[in-house]
Amino acid sequence: MHTNPLVSVIIPCYNSELFIKDTIESVLNQSYSPVELIIVDDGSVDKTKQIIEECIAENKNIFLYCHEDNKNLGVSKSRQLGVKKATGKYIAFLDADDVWLPNKLSGQIDILEKDSTIILCHSSVTPFSDDSEAKTSELHDFIYQNKSCKYHIKYLSFLVHNHICNSTVVLRADVLKGITFSGSFLFQFEDWLLWLLIGKKGYFYYQNDPLIRYRYHESSSTMGILKSPNQLKHNYSRIELYISFLKFSRQPLYVPYVLFLLAKEILRIYRKY
């Protein structure tokens, strides 16, 4: 009798009381099993933990972790803690405000199980918002192309644009845990760095089907970067990305290009501020 491999779903959260229940339910309603849901609370001061604990009381496959002394250490450290606690063959990432469609995991695990050269699956998204005035054009970076495909990362373009939405990703746990990466990003892009670091380990697979609903709101991390004054945080996040890539990638071929991109961001900040 065939037994499906365990999937560890990791959700870092901080003050997510408005969205976390919908996000959790979208995991519990997956057509695929078995799943362990690992939630890392990053020092929330609202009712997030209470809502999670209520869900745990009804489902033994949900596990809640917090940092020592309930500290707020950021999404990067929270996701890393979740990875350490994961026991599944595959690891899936999900942000605390996004929602999976019911067949999200089943199709992706089927792809990974049938082709051992594929190390990561991701998909397109359906953006949505409670704010009718929200604009979703900024999400273009998540679009790879208009058809499903197996591919290798093209570093020259991927170092400029992140084509992968974090909440759509499922990847092999052994590949992820084999990466030497202990950084902590001040703002965001730690997931972007991860794709760059594992890109040389195997193929990625893009599904041109929207398997998640990507919530677009004022307090989301993406909006936080896009709405920051003169996008200073966005510029700084790119500097963090390029410095970390130089530190961890072990790919000397791309060093000159990354140094060029790094200098470009520093010059952009200098000219603006």
C-alpha positions in Angstrom: 0.0 0.0 0.0 1.4 3.4 -1.1 1.8 6.0 1.7 2.0 9.6 0.8 5.1 11.5 2.1 4.7 13.9 4.9 4.6 17.6 4.0 5.6 20.2 6.6 3.9 23.5 6.1 5.6 26.5 7.8 3.7 29.7 8.6 5.6 32.5 10.3 3.2 35.1 11.8 3.1 38.4 13.6 0.0 40.2 14.7 -2.0 38.2 12.2 -5.3 38.0 14.0 -7.3 39.2 11.0 -6.1 36.6 8.6 -4.5 33.6 10.4 -7.6 31.5 10.8 -8.4 31.6 7.1 -4.8 30.7 6.3 -4.8 27.7 8.7 -8.2 26.5 7.4 -6.8 26.6 3.8 -4.1 24.1 4.9 -6.5 21.9 6.9 -8.8 21.7 3.8 -6.2 20.4 1.5 -7.1 17.3 -0.5 -3.6 16.0 0.3 -2.5 14.3 3.4 -0.5 13.8 5.6 0.4 17.3 6.6 2.1 18.8 9.7 1.3 22.5 10.2 4.2 24.3 11.9 3.3 27.9 13.0 6.0 30.2 14.4 4.6 33.2 16.3 7.1 36.1 16.2 6.1 37.8 19.4 2.5 38.8 18.5 0.8 41.2 20.9 -2.8 40.8 19.5 -5.0 37.7 19.5 -3.0 35.7 17.0 -1.7 33.1 19.5 -5.2 32.7 21.0 -6.7 31.9 17.6 -3.9 29.4 16.8 -4.3 27.7 20.2 -8.1 27.3 19.5 -7.2 25.7 16.2 -4.7 23.4 17.9 -7.4 22.2 20.3 -9.3 20.8 17.3 -6.4 19.4 15.3 -3.4 17.4 16.5 -1.4 18.1 13.4 -0.9 21.8 14.2 2.2 22.8 16.2 2.9 26.3 17.6 6.4 27.5 18.4 7.7 30.9 19.7 11.1 32.4 20.1 12.8 32.5 23.5 11.1 35.0 25.8 8.5 35.6 23.1 10.9 37.9 21.3 10.1 39.5 17.9 13.0 38.3 15.7 11.5 38.8 12.2 10.2 36.6 9.5 13.6 35.3 8.5 14.4 33.8 11.9 10.9 32.6 12.4 10.9 30.7 9.1 14.3 29.2 10.0 12.9 28.0 13.3 10.1 26.3 11.4 12.5 24.6 9.1 14.4 23.2 12.1 11.2 21.8 13.5 10.0 20.3 10.2 10.0 16.5 9.9 8.5 16.1 6.5 10.0 14.9 3.2 8.8 18.1 1.7 8.5 21.7 3.1 5.9 24.2 2.0 6.0 27.9 2.9 2.9 30.0 3.5 2.5 33.5 4.7 0.0 34.2 7.5 -2.3 36.3 5.3 -2.4 34.1 2.1 -4.9 31.3 1.3 -4.3 28.0 -0.5 -6.7 26.4 -2.9 -7.8 22.9 -1.8 -5.7 21.1 -4.5 -2.6 23.1 -4.0 -0.4 20.4 -2.4 -1.7 17.4 -4.2 -0.6 18.5 -7.7 2.8 19.8 -6.6 3.7 16.7 -4.6 2.7 14.5 -7.5 5.2 16.5 -9.7 8.0 16.2 -7.2 7.4 12.5 -6.6 7.5 11.7 -10.3 10.7 13.6 -11.2 13.6 13.5 -8.7 15.5 16.1 -10.7 12.9 18.8 -9.7 13.7 20.2 -6.3 11.1 23.0 -6.0 7.6 23.7 -7.3 5.8 27.0 -7.5 2.8 28.5 -9.2 1.0 31.6 -10.3 -1.3 33.4 -7.9 -4.7 35.1 -7.7 -4.2 38.5 -6.0 -7.1 39.7 -3.9 -7.8 42.5 -1.4 -10.5 43.8 0.9 -9.6 47.3 -0.4 -11.2 47.9 -3.8 -8.6 50.6 -4.5 -5.6 48.2 -4.1 -3.4 47.9 -7.1 -2.0 44.5 -8.0 0.3 45.5 -10.9 3.3 45.4 -8.6 3.0 41.6 -8.3 4.4 41.1 -11.9 7.6 39.8 -10.5 5.9 36.6 -9.4 5.0 35.7 -13.0 7.5 33.4 -14.7 5.8 32.9 -18.1 2.4 31.9 -19.5 2.9 28.2 -19.5 3.9 25.4 -17.1 7.5 24.4 -17.4 10.5 22.7 -15.9 13.5 25.1 -15.8 16.8 26.0 -14.4 17.2 29.5 -12.8 18.7 32.1 -15.2 20.8 33.9 -12.6 21.4 37.1 -14.7 17.6 37.8 -14.7 16.7 36.2 -11.4 19.2 38.4 -9.5 17.2 41.4 -10.8 13.6 40.1 -10.4 12.2 37.5 -8.0 9.8 35.4 -10.1 8.6 33.2 -7.2 5.9 33.9 -4.7 6.9 32.4 -1.4 3.4 31.1 -0.5 3.3 28.9 -3.7 6.5 27.0 -2.9 7.0 23.4 -2.1 10.5 22.0 -2.0 12.5 19.0 -0.9 13.4 19.2 2.7 16.9 17.5 2.3 17.8 20.2 -0.3 16.7 23.0 1.9 18.3 21.7 5.1 21.6 21.2 3.1 21.9 24.9 2.4 24.4 26.9 4.5 22.4 30.0 5.2 22.0 31.6 8.6 21.3 35.2 7.7 18.6 37.5 9.1 17.1 40.1 6.8 16.0 43.4 8.3 13.2 43.9 5.8 12.5 41.1 3.3 14.0 39.1 0.4 15.3 36.2 2.5 13.2 33.9 0.4 14.6 35.4 -2.8 18.1 34.6 -1.5 17.0 31.0 -0.8 15.9 30.4 -4.3 19.2 31.8 -5.6 21.2 29.5 -3.3 19.3 26.3 -4.1 19.0 27.0 -7.8 22.2 25.1 -8.7 20.9 22.0 -6.9 18.3 21.0 -9.5 15.3 22.0 -11.6 12.4 24.2 -10.6 8.9 23.6 -11.9 6.4 26.4 -12.5 2.7 25.7 -12.7 0.7 28.2 -14.7 -2.3 27.6 -12.4 -3.2 30.0 -9.6 -2.9 27.6 -6.6 -3.1 30.4 -4.0 -5.0 33.6 -3.2 -2.3 36.2 -2.5 -3.7 38.7 0.0 -2.8 42.3 -0.9 -3.2 44.8 2.0 -1.5 47.8 3.6 0.3 45.9 6.4 1.6 43.0 4.2 5.4 42.8 3.8 5.2 43.4 0.1 3.1 46.5 0.6 5.4 47.6 3.4 8.3 47.7 1.0 6.4 49.2 -1.9 4.8 52.0 0.2 7.9 53.0 2.1 9.1 56.6 1.5 11.0 56.8 -1.8 11.4 53.0 -1.5 14.4 53.3 0.7 13.6 50.0 2.4 13.3 48.4 -1.0 16.7 49.6 -2.0 18.2 48.5 1.3 16.6 45.1 1.0 18.3 44.6 -2.4 21.7 45.5 -0.8 21.1 42.9 1.9 20.2 40.4 -0.9 23.4 41.0 -2.9 25.7 41.0 0.0 24.2 37.8 1.3 24.5 36.2 -2.1 28.2 37.0 -2.3 28.7 35.6 1.2 26.8 32.3 0.8 26.5 31.4 -2.9 30.0 30.0 -3.7 29.4 31.0 -7.3 32.4 33.1 -8.4 31.1 33.3 -12.0 28.4 35.8 -10.9 30.5 37.9 -8.5 31.3 40.7 -11.0 27.6 41.0 -12.0 26.4 41.0 -8.3 29.0 43.7 -7.4 27.7 45.7 -10.3 24.1 45.4 -9.0 25.2 46.2 -5.5 27.0 49.3 -6.6 24.0 50.3 -8.7 21.7 50.2 -5.6 24.2 52.1 -3.4 24.5 54.8 -6.1 20.7 55.0 -6.4 20.4 55.6 -2.7 23.2 58.2 -2.8 21.5 60.1 -5.6 18.1 60.1 -3.9 19.1 60.8 -0.3 
